[in-house]
CSV table of C-alpha atoms in Angstrom, one decimal:
chain,number,residue,atom,x,y,z
A,967,UNK,CA,-9.8,-3.0,14.7
A,968,UNK,CA,-7.5,-4.5,12.2
A,969,UNK,CA,-3.9,-5.0,12.9
A,970,UNK,CA,-1.5,-4.9,9.8
A,971,UNK,CA,2.1,-6.4,9.5
A,972,UNK,CA,4.1,-5.3,6.4
A,973,UNK,CA,7.2,-7.4,5.2
A,974,UNK,CA,9.1,-7.7,1.8
A,975,UNK,CA,11.3,-4.4,2.1
A,976,UNK,CA,14.9,-4.5,1.6
A,977,UNK,CA,17.8,-3.1,-0.8
A,978,UNK,CA,17.6,-3.5,-4.7
A,979,UNK,CA,19.3,-1.7,-7.7
A,980,UNK,CA,17.5,0.3,-10.0
A,981,UNK,CA,15.6,-1.8,-12.4
A,982,UNK,CA,15.0,-4.5,-9.8
A,983,UNK,CA,11.9,-5.7,-8.3
A,984,UNK,CA,10.5,-6.4,-4.7
A,985,UNK,CA,6.9,-7.7,-3.5
A,986,UNK,CA,5.8,-6.1,-0.4
A,987,UNK,CA,3.1,-8.1,2.0
A,988,UNK,CA,0.7,-7.1,4.4
A,989,UNK,CA,-0.5,-9.5,6.6
A,990,UNK,CA,-4.0,-8.5,8.1
A,991,UNK,CA,-5.5,-9.8,11.3
A,992,UNK,CA,-8.4,-8.9,13.9
A,993,UNK,CA,-11.8,-7.6,12.5
A,994,UNK,CA,-10.9,-7.7,8.8
A,995,UNK,CA,-14.4,-8.5,7.4
A,996,UNK,CA,-15.3,-4.6,7.9
A,997,UNK,CA,-12.6,-3.4,5.5
A,998,UNK,CA,-13.6,-1.3,2.7
A,999,UNK,CA,-10.5,-0.4,1.1
A,1000,UNK,CA,-6.8,-1.4,1.7
A,1001,UNK,CA,-3.9,1.0,0.5
A,1002,UNK,CA,-0.1,1.3,0.1
A,1003,UNK,CA,1.6,4.4,1.2
A,1004,UNK,CA,5.1,5.6,1.4
A,1005,UNK,CA,7.1,8.2,3.1
A,1006,UNK,CA,10.7,9.4,2.3
A,1007,UNK,CA,13.0,11.3,4.5
A,1008,UNK,CA,11.6,15.0,5.1
A,1009,UNK,CA,8.4,14.3,2.9
A,1010,UNK,CA,4.9,13.8,3.4
A,1011,UNK,CA,3.3,10.3,3.4
A,1012,UNK,CA,1.7,9.7,0.0
A,1013,UNK,CA,-0.5,7.3,-1.5
A,1014,UNK,CA,1.0,4.7,-4.0
A,1015,UNK,CA,-1.9,2.2,-4.7
A,1016,UNK,CA,-5.3,1.3,-3.2
A,1017,UNK,CA,-7.6,-1.6,-4.1
A,1018,UNK,CA,-11.4,-2.1,-2.9
A,1019,UNK,CA,-11.7,-5.1,-0.7
A,1020,UNK,CA,-15.0,-6.4,-2.3
A,1021,UNK,CA,-14.7,-5.5,-6.0
A,1022,UNK,CA,-10.7,-5.6,-6.4
A,1023,UNK,CA,-11.0,-2.1,-8.3
A,1024,UNK,CA,-7.5,-0.7,-8.0
A,1025,UNK,CA,-6.0,2.8,-8.1
A,1026,UNK,CA,-2.6,3.9,-8.5
A,1027,UNK,CA,-0.6,7.1,-8.2
A,1028,UNK,CA,0.9,8.1,-11.5
A,1029,UNK,CA,4.3,8.0,-10.4
A,1030,UNK,CA,4.2,4.2,-10.1
A,1031,UNK,CA,1.3,3.2,-12.7
A,1032,UNK,CA,2.6,0.3,-15.1
A,1033,UNK,CA,5.3,-0.6,-12.8
A,1034,UNK,CA,3.6,-1.4,-9.6
A,1035,UNK,CA,0.6,-3.9,-9.0
A,1036,UNK,CA,-1.6,-4.1,-5.9
A,1037,UNK,CA,-3.2,-7.2,-5.3
A,1038,UNK,CA,-5.2,-9.0,-2.5
A,1039,UNK,CA,-5.5,-12.7,-1.3
A,1040,UNK,CA,-8.8,-12.9,0.7
A,1041,UNK,CA,-8.2,-16.4,1.9
A,1042,UNK,CA,-4.6,-15.6,3.2
A,1043,UNK,CA,-5.8,-12.0,4.6
A,1044,UNK,CA,-2.8,-10.4,2.9
A,1045,UNK,CA,-2.3,-7.5,0.5
A,1046,UNK,CA,0.6,-7.5,-1.8
A,1047,UNK,CA,2.6,-4.8,-3.6
A,1048,UNK,CA,4.6,-6.0,-6.6
A,1049,UNK,CA,7.0,-3.2,-7.4
A,1050,UNK,CA,9.1,-3.8,-10.8
A,1051,UNK,CA,11.3,-1.6,-12.7
A,1052,UNK,CA,12.2,0.1,-9.1
A,1053,UNK,CA,13.8,3.5,-9.1
A,1054,UNK,CA,15.9,5.6,-6.5
A,1055,UNK,CA,13.1,7.9,-6.1
A,1056,UNK,CA,11.0,4.9,-4.9
A,1057,UNK,CA,13.1,4.9,-2.0
A,1058,UNK,CA,10.9,5.2,1.2
A,1059,UNK,CA,9.5,3.6,4.2
A,1060,UNK,CA,6.1,1.8,2.8
A,1061,UNK,CA,3.1,1.5,4.9
A,1062,UNK,CA,0.0,-0.8,4.5
A,1063,UNK,CA,-3.6,0.9,5.7
A,1064,UNK,CA,-7.1,-0.3,6.0
A,1065,UNK,CA,-10.3,1.6,5.9
A,1066,UNK,CA,-12.7,0.1,8.1
A,1067,UNK,CA,-14.9,3.0,8.8
A,1068,UNK,CA,-16.6,3.0,5.3
A,1069,UNK,CA,-16.8,6.9,5.4
A,1070,UNK,CA,-15.4,7.2,2.2
A,1071,UNK,CA,-12.9,10.0,0.6
A,1072,UNK,CA,-10.1,10.1,-1.8
A,1073,UNK,CA,-7.9,6.9,-2.0
A,1074,UNK,CA,-4.9,8.9,-1.7
A,1075,UNK,CA,-5.6,10.6,1.6
A,1076,UNK,CA,-4.1,9.3,4.7
A,1077,UNK,CA,-7.3,10.6,6.8
A,1078,UNK,CA,-9.3,7.9,4.9
A,1079,UNK,CA,-7.6,5.0,6.5
A,1080,UNK,CA,-8.0,4.1,10.2
A,1081,UNK,CA,-5.6,1.2,10.6
A,1082,UNK,CA,-1.7,1.4,9.9
A,1083,UNK,CA,1.2,-1.0,9.8
A,1084,UNK,CA,4.7,-0.3,11.1
A,1085,UNK,CA,6.3,0.1,8.0
A,1086,UNK,CA,8.9,-1.5,5.7
A,1087,UNK,CA,11.8,-0.1,4.2
A,1088,UNK,CA,12.7,-0.1,0.5
A,1089,UNK,CA,15.9,1.3,-0.6
A,1090,UNK,CA,16.8,1.4,-4.4
A,1091,UNK,CA,20.4,2.4,-5.3
A,1092,UNK,CA,21.4,3.7,-8.9
């Protein structure tokens, strides 16, 4: 099992930037993919970005492409999400997730991931 702890959330104005971090511990060497998800009040949890742990190949939701960047520092066992040009619609709780099963599936599906962090709140005001 992998334990995940997010940090870096906060309140910013539209156009601002934030960097989220996700510290991983436990059996991290079995991780196939890491992802960031977000959930706004009254909405379903949606995939924002994901990265293959071995290759570093990345995926992004259309709504954040060219504004957000997912990256990993394997030496620090930390996943990042750099968020630029933030918009009010980016307001949500952001969650880090890990896939240690290797069963595959679409990167943006919640069911692919079997470890989740507790979330960090991002609020963007207009």
